[in-house]
Coordinates of C-alpha atoms in Angstrom, one line a residue:
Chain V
X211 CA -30.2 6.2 29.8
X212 CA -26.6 6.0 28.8
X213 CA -24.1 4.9 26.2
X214 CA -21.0 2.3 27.8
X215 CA -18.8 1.7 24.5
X216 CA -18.6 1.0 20.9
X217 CA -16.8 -1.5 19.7
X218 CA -15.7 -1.6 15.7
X219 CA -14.3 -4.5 14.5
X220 CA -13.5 -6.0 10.7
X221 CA -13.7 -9.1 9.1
X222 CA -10.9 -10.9 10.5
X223 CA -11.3 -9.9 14.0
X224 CA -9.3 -7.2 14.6
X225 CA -10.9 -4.3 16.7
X226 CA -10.5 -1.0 14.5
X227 CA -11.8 1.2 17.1
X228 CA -12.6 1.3 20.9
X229 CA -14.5 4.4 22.3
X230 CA -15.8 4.3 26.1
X231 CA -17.9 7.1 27.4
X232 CA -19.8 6.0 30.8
X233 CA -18.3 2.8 31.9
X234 CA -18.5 1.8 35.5
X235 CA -16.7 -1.7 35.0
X236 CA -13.6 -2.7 33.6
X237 CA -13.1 -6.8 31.7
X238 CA -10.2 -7.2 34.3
X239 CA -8.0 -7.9 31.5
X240 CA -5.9 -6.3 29.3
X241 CA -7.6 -4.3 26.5
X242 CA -6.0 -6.3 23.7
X243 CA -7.5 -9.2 25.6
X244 CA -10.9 -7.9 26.2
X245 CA -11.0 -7.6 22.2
X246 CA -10.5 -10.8 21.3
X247 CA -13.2 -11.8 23.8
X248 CA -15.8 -10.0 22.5
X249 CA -14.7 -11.0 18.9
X250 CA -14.9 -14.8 20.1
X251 CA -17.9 -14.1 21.7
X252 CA -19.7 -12.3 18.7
X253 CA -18.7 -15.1 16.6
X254 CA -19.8 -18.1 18.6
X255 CA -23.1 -16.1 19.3
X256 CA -23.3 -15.8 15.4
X257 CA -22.8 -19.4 14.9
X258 CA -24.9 -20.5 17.7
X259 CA -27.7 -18.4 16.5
X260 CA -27.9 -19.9 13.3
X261 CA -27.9 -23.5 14.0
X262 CA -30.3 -22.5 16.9
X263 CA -32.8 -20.8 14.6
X264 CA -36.0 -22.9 13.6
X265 CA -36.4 -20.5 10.3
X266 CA -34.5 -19.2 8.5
X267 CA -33.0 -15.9 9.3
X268 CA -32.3 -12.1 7.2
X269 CA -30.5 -10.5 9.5
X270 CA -29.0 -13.0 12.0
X271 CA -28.3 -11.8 15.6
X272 CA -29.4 -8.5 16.7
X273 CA -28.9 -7.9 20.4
X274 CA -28.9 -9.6 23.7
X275 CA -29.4 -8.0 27.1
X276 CA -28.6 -8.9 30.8
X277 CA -29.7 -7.4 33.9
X278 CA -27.5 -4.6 33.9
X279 CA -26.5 -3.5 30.1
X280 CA -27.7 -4.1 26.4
X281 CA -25.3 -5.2 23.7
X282 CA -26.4 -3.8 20.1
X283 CA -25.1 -5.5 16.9
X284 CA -24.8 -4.6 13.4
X285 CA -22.8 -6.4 10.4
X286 CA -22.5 -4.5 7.4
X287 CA -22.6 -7.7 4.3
X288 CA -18.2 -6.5 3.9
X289 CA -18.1 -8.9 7.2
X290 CA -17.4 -4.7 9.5
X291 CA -19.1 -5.4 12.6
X292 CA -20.4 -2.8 14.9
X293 CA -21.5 -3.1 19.0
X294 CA -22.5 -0.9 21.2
X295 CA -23.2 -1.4 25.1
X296 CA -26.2 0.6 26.6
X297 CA -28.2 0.5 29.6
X298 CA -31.5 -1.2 28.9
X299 CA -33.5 1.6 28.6
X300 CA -32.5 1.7 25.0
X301 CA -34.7 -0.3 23.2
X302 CA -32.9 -0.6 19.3
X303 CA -30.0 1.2 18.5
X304 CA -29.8 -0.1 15.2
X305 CA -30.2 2.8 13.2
X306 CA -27.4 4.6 15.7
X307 CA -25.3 1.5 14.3
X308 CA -26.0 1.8 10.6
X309 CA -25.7 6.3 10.8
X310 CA -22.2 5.5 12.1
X311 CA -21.5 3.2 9.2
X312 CA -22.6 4.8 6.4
X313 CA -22.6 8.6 7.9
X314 CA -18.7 8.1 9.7
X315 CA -17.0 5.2 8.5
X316 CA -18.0 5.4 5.0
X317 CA -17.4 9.4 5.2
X318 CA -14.3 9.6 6.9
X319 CA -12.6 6.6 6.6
X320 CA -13.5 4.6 3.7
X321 CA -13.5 8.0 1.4
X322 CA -10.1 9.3 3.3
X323 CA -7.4 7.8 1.0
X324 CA -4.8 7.9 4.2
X325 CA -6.6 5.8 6.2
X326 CA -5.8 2.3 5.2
X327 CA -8.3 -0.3 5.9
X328 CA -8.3 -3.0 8.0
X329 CA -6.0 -1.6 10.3
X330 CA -7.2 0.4 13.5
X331 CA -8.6 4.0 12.8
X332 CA -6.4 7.0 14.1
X333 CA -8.2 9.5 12.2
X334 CA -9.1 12.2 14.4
X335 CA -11.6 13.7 12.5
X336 CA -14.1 10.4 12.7
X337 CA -13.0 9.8 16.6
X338 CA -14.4 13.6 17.2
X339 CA -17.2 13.3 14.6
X340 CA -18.3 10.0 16.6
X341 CA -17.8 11.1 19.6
X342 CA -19.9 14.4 18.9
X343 CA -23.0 12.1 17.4
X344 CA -22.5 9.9 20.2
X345 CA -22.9 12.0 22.8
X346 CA -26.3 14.2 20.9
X347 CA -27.8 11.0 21.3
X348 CA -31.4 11.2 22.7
X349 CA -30.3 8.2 25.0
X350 CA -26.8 9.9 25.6
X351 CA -26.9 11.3 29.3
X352 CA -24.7 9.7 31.8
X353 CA -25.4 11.9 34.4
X354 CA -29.0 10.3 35.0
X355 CA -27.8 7.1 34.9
Chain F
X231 CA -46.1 -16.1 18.1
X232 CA -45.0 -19.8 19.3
X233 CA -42.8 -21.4 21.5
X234 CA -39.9 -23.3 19.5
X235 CA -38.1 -25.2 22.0
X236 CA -36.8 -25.7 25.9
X237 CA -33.8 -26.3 27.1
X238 CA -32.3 -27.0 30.6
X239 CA -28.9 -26.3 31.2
X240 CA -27.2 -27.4 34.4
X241 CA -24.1 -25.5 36.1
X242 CA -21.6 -27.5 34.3
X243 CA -23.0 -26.7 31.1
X244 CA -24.9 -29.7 30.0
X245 CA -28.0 -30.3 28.8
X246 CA -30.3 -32.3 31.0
X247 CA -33.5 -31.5 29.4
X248 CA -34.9 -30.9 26.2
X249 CA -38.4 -30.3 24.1
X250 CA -39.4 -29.3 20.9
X251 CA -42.9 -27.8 20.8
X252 CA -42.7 -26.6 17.6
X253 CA -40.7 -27.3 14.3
X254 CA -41.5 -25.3 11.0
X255 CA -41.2 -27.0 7.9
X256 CA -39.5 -25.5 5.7
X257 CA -39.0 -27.6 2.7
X258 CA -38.7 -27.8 -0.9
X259 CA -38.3 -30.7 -3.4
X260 CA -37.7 -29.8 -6.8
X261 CA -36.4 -32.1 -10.0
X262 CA -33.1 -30.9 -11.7
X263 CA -31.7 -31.6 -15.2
X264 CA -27.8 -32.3 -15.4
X265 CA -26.0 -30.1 -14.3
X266 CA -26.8 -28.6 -10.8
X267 CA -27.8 -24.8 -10.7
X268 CA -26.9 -25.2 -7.3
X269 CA -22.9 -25.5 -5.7
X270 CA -23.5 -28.3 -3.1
X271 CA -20.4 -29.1 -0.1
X272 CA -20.0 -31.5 2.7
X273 CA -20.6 -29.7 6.3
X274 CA -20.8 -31.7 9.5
X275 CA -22.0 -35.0 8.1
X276 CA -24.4 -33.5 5.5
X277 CA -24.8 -32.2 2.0
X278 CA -26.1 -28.3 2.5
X279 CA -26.1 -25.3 -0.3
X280 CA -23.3 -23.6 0.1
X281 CA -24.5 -20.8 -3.1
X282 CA -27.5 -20.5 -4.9
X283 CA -30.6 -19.6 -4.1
X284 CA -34.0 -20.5 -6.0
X285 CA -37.7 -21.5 -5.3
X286 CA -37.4 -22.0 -1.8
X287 CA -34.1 -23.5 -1.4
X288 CA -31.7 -21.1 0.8
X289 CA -28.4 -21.3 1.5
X290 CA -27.3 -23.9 4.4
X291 CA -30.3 -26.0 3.6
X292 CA -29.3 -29.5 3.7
X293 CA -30.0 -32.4 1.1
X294 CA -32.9 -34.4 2.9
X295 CA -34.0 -37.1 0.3
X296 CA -32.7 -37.6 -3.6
X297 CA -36.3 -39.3 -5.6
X298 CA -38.0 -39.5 -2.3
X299 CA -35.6 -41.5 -0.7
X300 CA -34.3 -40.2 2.3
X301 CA -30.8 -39.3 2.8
X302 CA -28.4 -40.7 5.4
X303 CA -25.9 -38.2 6.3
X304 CA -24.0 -37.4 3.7
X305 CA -24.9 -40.4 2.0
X306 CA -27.3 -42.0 -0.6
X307 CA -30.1 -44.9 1.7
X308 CA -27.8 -47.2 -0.7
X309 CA -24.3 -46.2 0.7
X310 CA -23.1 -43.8 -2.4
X311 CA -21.5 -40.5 -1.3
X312 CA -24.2 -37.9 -2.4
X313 CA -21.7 -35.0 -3.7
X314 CA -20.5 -38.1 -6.2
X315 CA -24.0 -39.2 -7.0
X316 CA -25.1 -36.3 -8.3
X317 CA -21.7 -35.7 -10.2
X318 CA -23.2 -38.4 -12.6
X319 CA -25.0 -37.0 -15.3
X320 CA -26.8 -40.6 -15.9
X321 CA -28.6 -40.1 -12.6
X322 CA -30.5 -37.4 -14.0
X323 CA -33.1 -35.8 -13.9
X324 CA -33.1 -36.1 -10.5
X325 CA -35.6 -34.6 -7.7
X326 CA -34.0 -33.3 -4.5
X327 CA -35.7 -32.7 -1.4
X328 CA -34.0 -29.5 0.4
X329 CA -35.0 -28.1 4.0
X330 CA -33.4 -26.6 7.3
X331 CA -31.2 -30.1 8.8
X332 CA -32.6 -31.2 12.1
X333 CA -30.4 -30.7 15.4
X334 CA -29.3 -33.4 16.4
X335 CA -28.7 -34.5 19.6
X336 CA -25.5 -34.2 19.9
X337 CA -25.6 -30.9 18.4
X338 CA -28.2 -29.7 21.2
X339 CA -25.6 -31.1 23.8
X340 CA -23.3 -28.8 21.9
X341 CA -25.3 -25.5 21.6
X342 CA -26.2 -26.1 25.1
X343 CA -22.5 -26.0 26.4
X344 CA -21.7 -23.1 23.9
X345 CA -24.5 -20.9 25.7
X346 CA -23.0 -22.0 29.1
X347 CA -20.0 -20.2 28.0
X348 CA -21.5 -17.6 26.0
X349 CA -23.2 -16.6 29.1
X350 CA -20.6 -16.3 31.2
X351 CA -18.6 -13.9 28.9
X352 CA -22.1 -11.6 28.8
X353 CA -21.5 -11.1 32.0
X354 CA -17.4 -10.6 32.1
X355 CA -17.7 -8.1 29.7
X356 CA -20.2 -6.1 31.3
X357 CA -19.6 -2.3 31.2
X358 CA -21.6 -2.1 34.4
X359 CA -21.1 -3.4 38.1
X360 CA -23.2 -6.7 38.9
X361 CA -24.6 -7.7 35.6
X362 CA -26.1 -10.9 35.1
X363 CA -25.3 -13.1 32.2
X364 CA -27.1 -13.2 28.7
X365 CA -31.3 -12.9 30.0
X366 CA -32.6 -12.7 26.4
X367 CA -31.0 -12.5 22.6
X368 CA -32.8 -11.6 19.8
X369 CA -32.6 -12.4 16.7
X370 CA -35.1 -11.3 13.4
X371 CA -36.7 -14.5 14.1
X372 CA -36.5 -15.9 17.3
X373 CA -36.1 -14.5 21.1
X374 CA -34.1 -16.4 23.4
X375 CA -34.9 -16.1 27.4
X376 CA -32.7 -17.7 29.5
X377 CA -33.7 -17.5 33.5
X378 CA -30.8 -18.6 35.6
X379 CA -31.8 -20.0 39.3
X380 CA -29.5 -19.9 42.3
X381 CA -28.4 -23.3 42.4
X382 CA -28.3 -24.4 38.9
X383 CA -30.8 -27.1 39.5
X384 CA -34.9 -27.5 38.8
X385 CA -37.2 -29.8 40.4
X386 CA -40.3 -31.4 39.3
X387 CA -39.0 -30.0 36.2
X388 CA -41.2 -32.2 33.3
X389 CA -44.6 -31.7 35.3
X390 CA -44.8 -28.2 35.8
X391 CA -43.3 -27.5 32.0
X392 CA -46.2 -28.9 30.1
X393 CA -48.1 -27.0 32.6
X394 CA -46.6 -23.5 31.7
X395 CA -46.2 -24.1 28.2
X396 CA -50.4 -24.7 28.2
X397 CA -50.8 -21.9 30.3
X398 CA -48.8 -19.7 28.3
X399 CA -50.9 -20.7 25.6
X400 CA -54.2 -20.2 26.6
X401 CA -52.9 -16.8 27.9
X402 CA -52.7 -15.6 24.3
X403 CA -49.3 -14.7 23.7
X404 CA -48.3 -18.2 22.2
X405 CA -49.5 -20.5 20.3
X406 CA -48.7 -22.5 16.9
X407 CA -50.7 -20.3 14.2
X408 CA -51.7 -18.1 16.5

């Protein structure tokens, strides 16, 4: 039961925030790179899901999983796109996804008239508020992972 | 619950086998006075809604057949250019069949390759030591397993799938309607 990163990125593709708490393996690549990855990889997946689908679809792509970790998904309809990585003992995190969009982002960022959108977060008060839900997380405890 | 489709990817990242077991229909033909409530646009080789959404036609459903006659591409059976057909307000009223557009196979070959890569990333971008690359991706409404073997190769591949698909059936979990 554990929480590997969140990933928040916007419309166009730029990552607006990083945050890792229990991750055992680096990309092996430079964390500009790594970005861009995921960002090509959540689009092609988004793409490929919807040509893919026999119906179709509400909410498009929701999550994949591998042997080791789970990837969780959420697009808010501005195009802000929000994944996090947990082991697979965490069934859906969706509502974690949506609480830290509407009870973070829109709180502290989109309401903070400093913080200018589109470009990476450095407010300190949502990286601590984030962190601090994060981590109460029923499913937060790296130590038993 | 129903199986949609199998495909077989080999390590290169082409497809070498694929099935359809089961394909929804979801259509809708309905007649339209001049002008279009809908905005129609060109998109790989077809005529698909690109906004408006009423009576069972969505968004990204492609034109399939204008007065019953089926479409060809992005054209008229007769060789007109569809977006230009129904520009002309003497064509009307006019009754448009609308519905998901068929993969084609071409387009299979492509999804299968963009998987291949798809699944390596998965597992480059692992947060944990040894992962394996995408095993399932969900969607609201479809699942997608993907069970890699060793080599990258299957024998006595076509046999053994009508086999499983039947048995997977009769288990209970699948099955068209079921």
């Amino acid at each position: 039961m554990t929480v590997h990163n969140l990933y928040i990125f916007d419309r166009n593709g730029s990552c607006l925030f990083y945050n890792e708490w229990n991750r055992k393996k680096q990309a092996g690549i430079s964390k500009d790179e790594e970005f861009k990855l995921m960002y090509g990889m959540l689009f092609s997946i988004r793409s490929f899901v919807s040509k893919m689908s026999p119906l179709d679809m509400k909410e498009g792509f929701l999550s994949f999983q591998t042997s080791k970790y789970r990837l969780h998904y959420y697009e808010t309809p501005s195009g802000l796109r929000f994944v996090m990585n947990t082991d697979l003992s965490v069934p859906n995190a969706r509502d974690t996804l949506q609480h830290i969009y509407s009870n973070l982002y829109v709180e502290y960022i989109v309401k903070n008239p400093v913080c200018v959108l589109g470009q990476s977060l450095d407010s300190e008060l949502f990286s601590s508020r984030l962190d601090s839900y994060i981590r109460s997380l029923p499913y937060y405890s790296p130590r038993a992972a | 619950m129903v199986i949609f489709s199998v495909y077989v990817v080999n390590k290169a990242g082409g497809l070498i086998y694929q099935y359809d077991n089961y394909v929804p229909r979801a259509e809708a033909e309905k007649t339209f006075s001049y002008p279009l409530d809908l905005v129609l646009k060109h998109h790989d080789e077809k005529v698909v809604v690109s906004f408006g959404q009423r009576d069972g036609i969505r968004v990204g459903h492609a034109v399939l057949s204008i007065n019953g006659v089926d479409v060809l591409g992005k054209n008229t059976a007769d060789g007109k250019d569809t977006l230009e057909y129904l520009k002309d307000p003497s064509n009307y009223p006019v009754s448009i069949r609308f519905g998901r557009a068929r993969l084609s196979s071409n387009e299979k070959l492509m999804l299968a390759s963009m998987f291949h890569s798809l699944f390596a990333i998965g597992s480059q971008l692992s947060p944990d030591v040894g992962s394996s690359g995408i095993e399932m991706l969900e969607t609201d409404v479809f699942k997608l397993h993907c069970f890699q073997t060793l080599t990258g190769q299957c024998e006595l591949f076509d046999q053994n799938l009508k086999g499983a698909l039947e048995i997977a059936e009769k288990a209970g979990n699948f099955g068209a309607g079921s």
